[in-house]
Amino acid sequence: MNFASEEYSASEANAVSAAMESMTIAPRGDREAAVAVVCPFSSGELLAERARELGYKLVLVFLAAKMEEGVLSCQVEGDYEVFYTGDDAETARILQDLPVDVQLVVPGAENGVVVADYLAAAMGLVHNPTELSIARRSKYLMGETIRLAGVRAVKQTISVDWDEIERFVLDWNPSPFKVIVKPNASAGSDDVFLCKNIDEVRAAFDCINGAINEFGEVNEGVLVQEFLEGIEYVVDSVSRNGEHKVVAIWQYDKRSLNGQFNNYFGMQLRAATTELEEALVAYNAEVLDALQINHGPSHAEIFVTRDSIVLVEVGSRIHGGHGTWKPLAQAAYGYNQIDETLNSYLRPDLFEALPPFPTELRVNAREVFLVNRFDGILRSLDGMERVRGMSSFLKEDLSVAPGSRMTKTIDLFTMPGRVQLLHADAEQVNQDYVRIHEMLLDGDVFEVVQDTKAIQAEEGPAEE
């Protein structure tokens, strides 16, 4: 990848703004208008489908071979599929030579953020400044960039050298000893560790450094950060020409489970009705300005501690999770980040009509993350019938079926499914949320049995 880029000049910025104002679905010449989605995975599939619904031809850009299953699977069929060659200018020419007029290049998932910036820049399309593209993907550079802008950031260091990590931690000597160790570029709590002594830091370092993450990328260096204690929120935004509009505020429910300190149990939609949410909105805008996320979507995870608001990380892309949250946001707010991302680029009048942030909930909405506590084979999902009968049940999204191998949930990639709850009565939503987690605790949703063949294979043949 061509990470070295020319300076983002004032003239380029003016050209981008002019392009934003003139962009419509009208094709150039006799070619039909098209949208290119880089890494159309997870929620990126819904982004691609929405572009097609709006009348655009669909170009899917992949960084590697298209997968049929797993994190990098894509079930959307594009009108054209292009594979990134490793050279921005060359891939841009391939896109420009297609028999369609590509008017927008946008990432569908985290691993497409940098490439989308560079391809859009090479094609003269709307993009965020490429000089900070890497900082918008690297968690370490992200933190240092906002710190330089005067925005509260976590204490941190990064290195591929254990001696440097050890020296930083011992000099710091946090009390109580709680240190977060994680990859520099990942998602979904992939390989995130809470370490309570230097030996645990070393073990986490050895696990992460040089390993392959869930996106198939090599972890280059290990990030060590202060442990944040408080409540974690998600602020989803859409921006246009530096104007930021918050399109969703979620409050996470994370708990310790299966040896993982921050397992996702669910999330709840909020409206900006108190000083707390308004402070989140203001802090989020400072982060986006510092990272020059001037156009398109962003997905920020932000902690509210006892004495401050501080960024965990922000992605310059839509909220992931396969977009299972979309119907909840649409029902509760009347809009959603996927639709508004495309509107911000292609239908500016609709972007202008959006409020700066949501101030009310039309209905109450929560998403239940179905955590699994057992290893083995899934025998049945009979308990889901009880879940479907709950008053606030809206829909389910399961990634397992009877016969599937089940592993204990430790992150979003090992979570077997989600349930969306929606109701006018907040108490009804909360009661159903609690009941589902009680059922999960009792093993009443997933009936998991031991895989005796796997156990025998691990233990070897029985002795006579």
Short mmCIF file of C-alpha atoms in Angstrom, two decimals:
data_model
loop_
_atom_site.label_atom_id
_atom_site.label_comp_id
_atom_site.label_asym_id
_atom_site.label_seq_id
_atom_site.Cartn_x
_atom_site.Cartn_y
_atom_site.Cartn_z
CA MET A 1 0.00 0.00 0.00
CA ASN A 2 1.15 3.46 -0.87
CA PHE A 3 0.97 5.08 2.57
CA ALA A 4 3.20 7.99 1.63
CA SER A 5 0.89 10.69 0.30
CA GLU A 6 1.23 14.23 -0.91
CA GLU A 7 0.18 17.06 1.39
CA TYR A 8 -3.54 17.71 1.69
CA SER A 9 -3.50 21.30 0.45
CA ALA A 10 -6.04 24.08 0.79
CA SER A 11 -6.75 23.87 -2.94
CA GLU A 12 -7.47 20.15 -2.61
CA ALA A 13 -9.79 20.83 0.32
CA ASN A 14 -11.66 23.43 -1.73
CA ALA A 15 -11.96 21.02 -4.64
CA VAL A 16 -13.37 18.35 -2.35
CA SER A 17 -15.93 20.77 -0.93
CA ALA A 18 -16.97 21.78 -4.43
CA ALA A 19 -17.34 18.15 -5.40
CA MET A 20 -19.51 17.53 -2.37
CA GLU A 21 -21.85 20.35 -3.31
CA SER A 22 -22.24 19.21 -6.92
CA MET A 23 -22.47 15.45 -6.37
CA THR A 24 -25.73 13.87 -7.56
CA ILE A 25 -26.81 10.60 -9.07
CA ALA A 26 -26.42 12.07 -12.55
CA PRO A 27 -23.85 10.00 -14.49
CA ARG A 28 -21.00 11.45 -16.48
CA GLY A 29 -21.50 10.82 -20.17
CA ASP A 30 -23.42 7.65 -20.88
CA ARG A 31 -22.13 5.68 -17.88
CA GLU A 32 -24.42 4.83 -14.98
CA ALA A 33 -23.56 6.22 -11.54
CA ALA A 34 -21.93 3.77 -9.12
CA VAL A 35 -20.83 3.47 -5.49
CA ALA A 36 -17.71 1.48 -4.55
CA VAL A 37 -17.64 -0.20 -1.12
CA VAL A 38 -14.19 -1.26 0.11
CA CYS A 39 -14.37 -4.41 2.26
CA PRO A 40 -18.16 -4.93 2.12
CA PHE A 41 -18.26 -7.07 5.25
CA SER A 42 -20.54 -7.08 8.29
CA SER A 43 -22.65 -3.89 8.22
CA GLY A 44 -20.87 -3.01 5.00
CA GLU A 45 -23.14 -5.49 3.25
CA LEU A 46 -26.16 -3.40 4.26
CA LEU A 47 -24.39 -0.24 3.11
CA ALA A 48 -23.80 -1.84 -0.28
CA GLU A 49 -27.39 -3.03 -0.53
CA ARG A 50 -28.68 0.44 0.36
CA ALA A 51 -26.59 2.02 -2.41
CA ARG A 52 -28.19 -0.35 -4.89
CA GLU A 53 -31.67 0.48 -3.53
CA LEU A 54 -30.93 4.15 -4.24
CA GLY A 55 -30.32 3.31 -7.89
CA TYR A 56 -26.54 3.09 -7.98
CA LYS A 57 -24.53 0.37 -9.64
CA LEU A 58 -22.50 -1.47 -7.04
CA VAL A 59 -18.74 -2.00 -7.13
CA LEU A 60 -17.23 -4.21 -4.42
CA VAL A 61 -13.53 -3.74 -3.66
CA PHE A 62 -11.72 -6.57 -1.87
CA LEU A 63 -8.23 -6.57 -0.36
CA ALA A 64 -7.91 -10.34 -0.74
CA ALA A 65 -9.84 -13.31 -2.07
CA LYS A 66 -13.58 -13.18 -1.43
CA MET A 67 -14.58 -15.48 1.44
CA GLU A 68 -17.77 -17.52 1.68
CA GLU A 69 -17.90 -17.58 5.48
CA GLY A 70 -16.29 -16.05 8.55
CA VAL A 71 -15.47 -12.44 9.44
CA LEU A 72 -14.44 -11.60 5.87
CA SER A 73 -17.41 -13.25 4.17
CA CYS A 74 -19.59 -11.26 1.79
CA GLN A 75 -23.03 -12.37 0.68
CA VAL A 76 -23.75 -9.32 -1.48
CA GLU A 77 -23.34 -9.63 -5.23
CA GLY A 78 -21.86 -6.55 -6.84
CA ASP A 79 -22.29 -5.43 -10.42
CA TYR A 80 -18.50 -5.37 -10.52
CA GLU A 81 -15.82 -6.78 -8.22
CA VAL A 82 -12.33 -5.29 -8.04
CA PHE A 83 -9.34 -6.58 -6.11
CA TYR A 84 -6.96 -4.04 -4.61
CA THR A 85 -3.57 -4.51 -6.26
CA GLY A 86 -1.51 -2.93 -3.48
CA ASP A 87 -1.04 0.20 -5.57
CA ASP A 88 -3.53 3.02 -5.09
CA ALA A 89 -3.09 4.66 -8.49
CA GLU A 90 -3.30 1.35 -10.35
CA THR A 91 -6.46 0.26 -8.51
CA ALA A 92 -7.99 3.71 -9.04
CA ARG A 93 -7.40 3.35 -12.79
CA ILE A 94 -9.13 -0.04 -12.73
CA LEU A 95 -12.14 1.57 -11.05
CA GLN A 96 -12.15 4.48 -13.49
CA ASP A 97 -11.97 2.11 -16.47
CA LEU A 98 -15.15 0.29 -15.44
CA PRO A 99 -18.20 0.95 -17.66
CA VAL A 100 -19.80 2.87 -14.77
CA ASP A 101 -19.14 6.25 -13.19
CA VAL A 102 -17.88 5.63 -9.64
CA GLN A 103 -19.00 8.69 -7.68
CA LEU A 104 -18.20 7.50 -4.15
CA VAL A 105 -15.64 5.21 -2.51
CA VAL A 106 -16.53 4.30 1.07
CA PRO A 107 -15.30 1.64 3.54
CA GLY A 108 -17.70 -1.10 4.54
CA ALA A 109 -15.59 -2.40 7.44
CA GLU A 110 -12.61 -1.40 9.58
CA ASN A 111 -9.98 -2.99 7.33
CA GLY A 112 -11.20 -0.90 4.39
CA VAL A 113 -10.77 2.52 6.02
CA VAL A 114 -7.28 3.40 4.81
CA VAL A 115 -7.65 1.95 1.31
CA ALA A 116 -10.95 3.78 0.78
CA ASP A 117 -9.28 7.09 1.69
CA TYR A 118 -6.41 6.55 -0.72
CA LEU A 119 -8.52 5.27 -3.61
CA ALA A 120 -10.96 8.17 -3.30
CA ALA A 121 -8.04 10.61 -3.22
CA ALA A 122 -6.46 9.02 -6.30
CA MET A 123 -9.77 9.30 -8.14
CA GLY A 124 -10.40 12.91 -7.13
CA LEU A 125 -13.48 11.98 -5.12
CA VAL A 126 -14.62 13.14 -1.68
CA HIS A 127 -12.37 11.76 1.06
CA ASN A 128 -10.97 12.49 4.47
CA PRO A 129 -7.42 13.93 4.42
CA THR A 130 -5.01 11.13 3.63
CA GLU A 131 -2.28 12.56 5.86
CA LEU A 132 -4.22 11.22 8.86
CA SER A 133 -5.56 8.02 7.30
CA ILE A 134 -3.19 5.83 9.30
CA ALA A 135 -4.03 7.67 12.52
CA ARG A 136 -7.68 6.89 11.88
CA ARG A 137 -6.84 3.17 11.90
CA SER A 138 -3.93 2.91 14.37
CA LYS A 139 -5.26 3.07 17.91
CA TYR A 140 -1.95 4.43 19.18
CA LEU A 141 -1.63 7.21 16.59
CA MET A 142 -5.30 7.97 17.09
CA GLY A 143 -4.75 8.64 20.78
CA GLU A 144 -1.63 10.71 20.22
CA THR A 145 -3.31 12.76 17.50
CA ILE A 146 -6.22 13.80 19.70
CA ARG A 147 -3.81 14.43 22.60
CA LEU A 148 -1.84 16.87 20.43
CA ALA A 149 -5.12 18.63 19.68
CA GLY A 150 -5.73 19.11 23.41
CA VAL A 151 -8.37 16.40 23.72
CA ARG A 152 -8.27 14.02 26.72
CA ALA A 153 -6.60 10.76 25.66
CA VAL A 154 -5.53 7.57 27.42
CA LYS A 155 -2.04 7.07 28.81
CA GLN A 156 -0.37 4.59 26.45
CA THR A 157 2.65 3.22 24.63
CA ILE A 158 3.26 0.84 21.74
CA SER A 159 6.20 -1.35 20.80
CA VAL A 160 7.29 -4.61 19.20
CA ASP A 161 10.02 -4.83 21.86
CA TRP A 162 9.13 -6.41 25.20
CA ASP A 163 11.89 -4.54 27.03
CA GLU A 164 10.33 -1.21 26.03
CA ILE A 165 6.89 -2.34 27.14
CA GLU A 166 8.23 -3.62 30.47
CA ARG A 167 10.16 -0.41 31.13
CA PHE A 168 7.08 1.74 30.40
CA VAL A 169 4.82 -0.28 32.70
CA LEU A 170 7.32 -0.48 35.58
CA ASP A 171 8.09 3.25 35.38
CA TRP A 172 4.36 3.99 35.30
CA ASN A 173 3.55 1.54 38.15
CA PRO A 174 -0.24 2.07 38.17
CA SER A 175 -1.97 1.55 41.51
CA PRO A 176 -3.99 -0.59 41.60
CA PHE A 177 -2.15 -2.48 38.87
CA LYS A 178 -4.64 -2.64 35.99
CA VAL A 179 -3.30 -2.37 32.44
CA ILE A 180 -5.02 -2.94 29.10
CA VAL A 181 -2.96 -4.79 26.49
CA LYS A 182 -4.34 -5.13 22.96
CA PRO A 183 -3.51 -5.03 19.23
CA ASN A 184 -2.95 -1.67 17.59
CA ALA A 185 -5.50 -2.30 14.82
CA SER A 186 -8.39 -4.63 15.49
CA ALA A 187 -12.09 -4.67 16.34
CA GLY A 188 -14.69 -6.53 18.37
CA SER A 189 -12.47 -6.87 21.49
CA ASP A 190 -10.19 -9.23 19.55
CA ASP A 191 -7.28 -10.13 21.89
CA VAL A 192 -7.95 -7.40 24.47
CA PHE A 193 -6.50 -8.28 27.89
CA LEU A 194 -6.83 -6.76 31.36
CA CYS A 195 -3.53 -7.46 33.11
CA LYS A 196 -3.04 -7.20 36.87
CA ASN A 197 0.71 -7.84 37.10
CA ILE A 198 3.77 -7.65 34.89
CA ASP A 199 3.74 -11.39 34.17
CA GLU A 200 0.23 -11.09 32.73
CA VAL A 201 1.39 -8.16 30.60
CA ARG A 202 4.20 -10.33 29.22
CA ALA A 203 1.81 -13.20 28.47
CA ALA A 204 -0.57 -10.85 26.64
CA PHE A 205 2.33 -9.31 24.71
CA ASP A 206 3.47 -12.75 23.55
CA CYS A 207 -0.07 -13.66 22.52
CA ILE A 208 -0.62 -10.51 20.44
CA ASN A 209 2.73 -9.55 18.90
CA GLY A 210 3.04 -10.93 15.37
CA ALA A 211 -0.24 -12.87 15.57
CA ILE A 212 -2.90 -12.76 12.85
CA ASN A 213 -6.01 -10.80 13.85
CA GLU A 214 -9.62 -11.49 12.87
CA PHE A 215 -9.20 -9.44 9.68
CA GLY A 216 -6.29 -11.60 8.55
CA GLU A 217 -3.74 -8.88 9.32
CA VAL A 218 -0.47 -9.29 11.24
CA ASN A 219 -0.42 -7.49 14.60
CA GLU A 220 2.54 -5.15 14.27
CA GLY A 221 3.34 -4.07 17.79
CA VAL A 222 1.42 -4.28 21.04
CA LEU A 223 -0.54 -1.41 22.57
CA VAL A 224 -0.53 -0.85 26.34
CA GLN A 225 -3.09 1.56 27.79
CA GLU A 226 -4.48 2.71 31.10
CA PHE A 227 -7.51 0.83 32.37
CA LEU A 228 -10.65 2.97 32.24
CA GLU A 229 -13.30 2.42 34.88
CA GLY A 230 -16.79 3.75 34.31
CA ILE A 231 -19.56 3.44 31.73
CA GLU A 232 -18.80 2.89 28.06
CA TYR A 233 -20.88 4.50 25.34
CA VAL A 234 -20.98 4.34 21.56
CA VAL A 235 -21.48 7.53 19.59
CA ASP A 236 -22.31 6.91 15.94
CA SER A 237 -22.02 9.94 13.68
CA VAL A 238 -22.20 11.05 10.07
CA SER A 239 -20.24 14.07 8.83
CA ARG A 240 -20.28 16.29 5.78
CA ASN A 241 -17.75 19.04 5.11
CA GLY A 242 -16.73 18.97 8.77
CA GLU A 243 -20.27 19.24 10.12
CA HIS A 244 -20.89 16.32 12.48
CA LYS A 245 -24.31 14.89 13.25
CA VAL A 246 -24.76 12.20 15.89
CA VAL A 247 -27.18 9.56 14.62
CA ALA A 248 -27.11 7.16 17.58
CA ILE A 249 -25.99 6.98 21.21
CA TRP A 250 -25.68 3.51 22.72
CA GLN A 251 -24.84 2.51 26.28
CA TYR A 252 -22.88 -0.73 26.49
CA ASP A 253 -23.52 -3.48 29.02
CA LYS A 254 -20.17 -5.24 29.47
CA ARG A 255 -19.38 -7.78 32.17
CA SER A 256 -16.74 -10.30 33.15
CA LEU A 257 -17.44 -13.78 31.75
CA ASN A 258 -15.46 -16.83 30.63
CA GLY A 259 -12.21 -15.29 31.83
CA GLN A 260 -12.73 -12.17 29.69
CA PHE A 261 -13.21 -8.93 31.63
CA ASN A 262 -15.20 -7.02 29.00
CA ASN A 263 -17.65 -9.43 27.41
CA TYR A 264 -20.47 -7.74 25.53
CA PHE A 265 -23.88 -8.48 27.09
CA GLY A 266 -25.85 -5.87 25.18
CA MET A 267 -26.46 -2.23 24.39
CA GLN A 268 -29.27 0.25 24.83
CA LEU A 269 -30.25 3.28 22.75
CA ARG A 270 -30.15 6.65 24.47
CA ALA A 271 -31.31 10.15 23.57
CA ALA A 272 -29.37 13.30 24.42
CA THR A 273 -31.67 14.47 27.20
CA THR A 274 -29.14 15.18 29.97
CA GLU A 275 -25.86 17.02 30.38
CA LEU A 276 -24.06 13.67 30.21
CA GLU A 277 -25.19 12.88 26.67
CA GLU A 278 -24.59 16.46 25.57
CA ALA A 279 -21.04 16.21 26.93
CA LEU A 280 -20.56 12.97 24.97
CA VAL A 281 -21.73 14.69 21.79
CA ALA A 282 -19.36 17.63 22.35
CA TYR A 283 -16.37 15.40 23.16
CA ASN A 284 -17.09 13.24 20.12
CA ALA A 285 -17.02 16.33 17.87
CA GLU A 286 -13.61 17.29 19.27
CA VAL A 287 -12.29 13.81 18.46
CA LEU A 288 -13.64 13.90 14.91
CA ASP A 289 -12.16 17.35 14.33
CA ALA A 290 -8.76 16.29 15.66
CA LEU A 291 -8.67 13.25 13.37
CA GLN A 292 -10.10 15.25 10.44
CA ILE A 293 -13.03 12.89 9.97
CA ASN A 294 -14.75 15.52 7.86
CA HIS A 295 -16.85 13.27 5.66
CA GLY A 296 -18.84 10.11 6.13
CA PRO A 297 -19.51 7.78 9.06
CA SER A 298 -17.74 7.26 12.37
CA HIS A 299 -18.19 4.83 15.23
CA ALA A 300 -16.69 6.04 18.52
CA GLU A 301 -16.38 4.12 21.77
CA ILE A 302 -16.09 6.53 24.67
CA PHE A 303 -15.73 6.01 28.42
CA VAL A 304 -17.32 8.23 31.03
CA THR A 305 -15.20 7.83 34.16
CA ARG A 306 -15.65 9.42 37.56
CA ASP A 307 -13.78 12.56 36.52
CA SER A 308 -13.50 12.66 32.72
CA ILE A 309 -14.68 11.60 29.29
CA VAL A 310 -12.08 9.74 27.26
CA LEU A 311 -11.89 7.98 23.91
CA VAL A 312 -11.33 4.24 23.69
CA GLU A 313 -11.20 4.30 19.90
CA VAL A 314 -13.06 5.57 16.86
CA GLY A 315 -13.54 3.92 13.49
CA SER A 316 -13.98 5.99 10.32
CA ARG A 317 -16.73 3.65 9.17
CA ILE A 318 -20.23 2.57 10.07
CA HIS A 319 -21.10 0.70 13.25
CA GLY A 320 -20.31 -3.00 12.73
CA GLY A 321 -22.14 -5.99 14.16
CA HIS A 322 -23.68 -6.93 10.80
CA GLY A 323 -26.08 -4.01 11.11
CA THR A 324 -28.44 -5.90 13.41
CA TRP A 325 -28.91 -2.59 15.25
CA LYS A 326 -30.33 -0.83 12.16
CA PRO A 327 -34.05 -1.56 12.76
CA LEU A 328 -33.72 -0.48 16.38
CA ALA A 329 -32.20 2.89 15.47
CA GLN A 330 -34.73 3.41 12.69
CA ALA A 331 -37.67 2.72 15.00
CA ALA A 332 -36.33 4.73 17.94
CA TYR A 333 -35.01 7.77 16.06
CA GLY A 334 -36.61 7.67 12.61
CA TYR A 335 -33.23 7.36 10.88
CA ASN A 336 -30.13 5.16 10.93
CA GLN A 337 -26.41 5.49 10.25
CA ILE A 338 -26.35 3.32 7.12
CA ASP A 339 -28.89 5.39 5.22
CA GLU A 340 -27.51 8.68 6.51
CA THR A 341 -23.96 7.78 5.47
CA LEU A 342 -25.02 7.63 1.83
CA ASN A 343 -27.22 10.70 2.25
CA SER A 344 -24.26 12.69 3.59
CA TYR A 345 -22.38 12.12 0.34
CA LEU A 346 -25.11 11.82 -2.26
CA ARG A 347 -28.28 13.51 -0.95
CA PRO A 348 -27.12 16.59 0.97
CA ASP A 349 -30.64 17.95 1.44
CA LEU A 350 -31.51 14.92 3.58
CA PHE A 351 -28.31 15.33 5.59
CA GLU A 352 -29.15 18.97 6.24
CA ALA A 353 -32.59 17.94 7.52
CA LEU A 354 -31.06 15.73 10.23
CA PRO A 355 -31.00 17.08 13.79
CA PRO A 356 -27.51 17.59 15.29
CA PHE A 357 -28.19 14.73 17.71
CA PRO A 358 -31.20 12.65 18.81
CA THR A 359 -33.20 14.32 21.57
CA GLU A 360 -36.00 11.79 22.02
CA LEU A 361 -36.82 8.12 21.67
CA ARG A 362 -39.99 7.17 19.82
CA VAL A 363 -39.77 3.70 21.36
CA ASN A 364 -37.36 1.96 23.73
CA ALA A 365 -34.75 -0.30 22.18
CA ARG A 366 -32.10 -2.73 23.43
CA GLU A 367 -30.00 -5.35 21.74
CA VAL A 368 -29.20 -8.54 23.66
CA PHE A 369 -25.85 -10.16 22.93
CA LEU A 370 -26.35 -13.89 23.36
CA VAL A 371 -23.29 -14.94 25.35
CA ASN A 372 -22.46 -18.64 25.56
CA ARG A 373 -20.87 -20.24 28.62
CA PHE A 374 -20.28 -23.76 27.30
CA ASP A 375 -17.95 -25.56 24.87
CA GLY A 376 -19.40 -28.40 22.83
CA ILE A 377 -21.98 -29.13 20.16
CA LEU A 378 -25.30 -27.28 19.93
CA ARG A 379 -28.07 -29.86 20.33
CA SER A 380 -31.07 -27.53 20.15
CA LEU A 381 -32.31 -23.95 20.18
CA ASP A 382 -35.70 -24.79 21.67
CA GLY A 383 -35.32 -22.03 24.25
CA MET A 384 -35.54 -19.42 21.50
CA GLU A 385 -39.27 -20.08 21.28
CA ARG A 386 -39.68 -18.54 24.74
CA VAL A 387 -37.57 -15.58 23.68
CA ARG A 388 -39.69 -15.06 20.57
CA GLY A 389 -42.80 -14.98 22.74
CA MET A 390 -41.59 -12.04 24.84
CA SER A 391 -43.58 -8.82 24.52
CA SER A 392 -40.66 -6.69 23.31
CA PHE A 393 -39.15 -9.27 20.93
CA LEU A 394 -38.52 -7.77 17.48
CA LYS A 395 -36.15 -10.15 15.72
CA GLU A 396 -33.17 -12.44 16.15
CA ASP A 397 -29.88 -12.90 14.34
CA LEU A 398 -28.21 -16.25 14.99
CA SER A 399 -24.93 -17.50 13.57
CA VAL A 400 -25.39 -21.07 14.86
CA ALA A 401 -27.78 -23.96 14.26
CA PRO A 402 -28.21 -27.42 15.79
CA GLY A 403 -25.01 -29.32 15.11
CA SER A 404 -22.80 -26.21 15.25
CA ARG A 405 -19.65 -26.30 17.34
CA MET A 406 -20.00 -23.87 20.25
CA THR A 407 -17.17 -22.11 22.04
CA LYS A 408 -17.35 -19.91 25.10
CA THR A 409 -18.01 -16.29 24.22
CA ILE A 410 -15.00 -14.03 24.79
CA ASP A 411 -15.57 -11.33 22.14
CA LEU A 412 -17.91 -10.33 19.32
CA PHE A 413 -16.41 -12.96 17.03
CA THR A 414 -17.36 -15.83 19.36
CA MET A 415 -20.86 -14.56 20.10
CA PRO A 416 -23.49 -16.93 18.65
CA GLY A 417 -26.21 -14.37 18.08
CA ARG A 418 -28.22 -11.31 19.05
CA VAL A 419 -31.82 -10.47 19.86
CA GLN A 420 -33.40 -7.08 19.21
CA LEU A 421 -35.98 -5.79 21.70
CA LEU A 422 -38.39 -2.92 20.99
CA HIS A 423 -41.39 -1.65 22.97
CA ALA A 424 -43.14 1.55 24.00
CA ASP A 425 -42.71 0.54 27.65
CA ALA A 426 -39.10 0.83 28.82
CA GLU A 427 -39.76 -1.44 31.79
CA GLN A 428 -41.02 -4.20 29.49
CA VAL A 429 -37.84 -4.00 27.44
CA ASN A 430 -35.70 -4.14 30.57
CA GLN A 431 -37.62 -7.11 32.01
CA ASP A 432 -37.24 -9.10 28.79
CA TYR A 433 -33.55 -8.19 28.61
CA VAL A 434 -32.94 -9.48 32.13
CA ARG A 435 -34.98 -12.63 31.52
CA ILE A 436 -33.02 -13.56 28.39
CA HIS A 437 -29.74 -13.27 30.27
CA GLU A 438 -31.16 -15.39 33.09
CA MET A 439 -32.06 -18.04 30.51
CA LEU A 440 -28.55 -17.89 29.05
CA LEU A 441 -27.08 -18.33 32.54
CA ASP A 442 -29.25 -21.39 33.14
CA GLY A 443 -28.44 -22.90 29.74
CA ASP A 444 -32.07 -22.53 28.61
CA VAL A 445 -31.36 -20.86 25.25
CA PHE A 446 -28.51 -22.96 23.85
CA GLU A 447 -28.55 -26.66 24.72
CA VAL A 448 -24.87 -27.53 24.39
CA VAL A 449 -23.53 -31.06 24.84
CA GLN A 450 -19.94 -32.23 25.06
CA ASP A 451 -18.31 -33.23 21.80
CA THR A 452 -17.17 -36.73 22.83
CA LYS A 453 -15.36 -37.37 19.55
CA ALA A 454 -13.29 -34.22 19.96
CA ILE A 455 -12.50 -35.13 23.56
CA GLN A 456 -11.40 -38.61 22.51
CA ALA A 457 -9.24 -37.17 19.73
CA GLU A 458 -7.49 -34.84 22.19
CA GLU A 459 -6.99 -37.54 24.84
CA GLY A 460 -6.01 -40.31 22.42
CA PRO A 461 -7.23 -43.91 22.43
CA ALA A 462 -8.26 -45.39 25.74
CA GLU A 463 -5.73 -47.70 27.38
CA GLU A 464 -6.63 -51.37 27.62
#
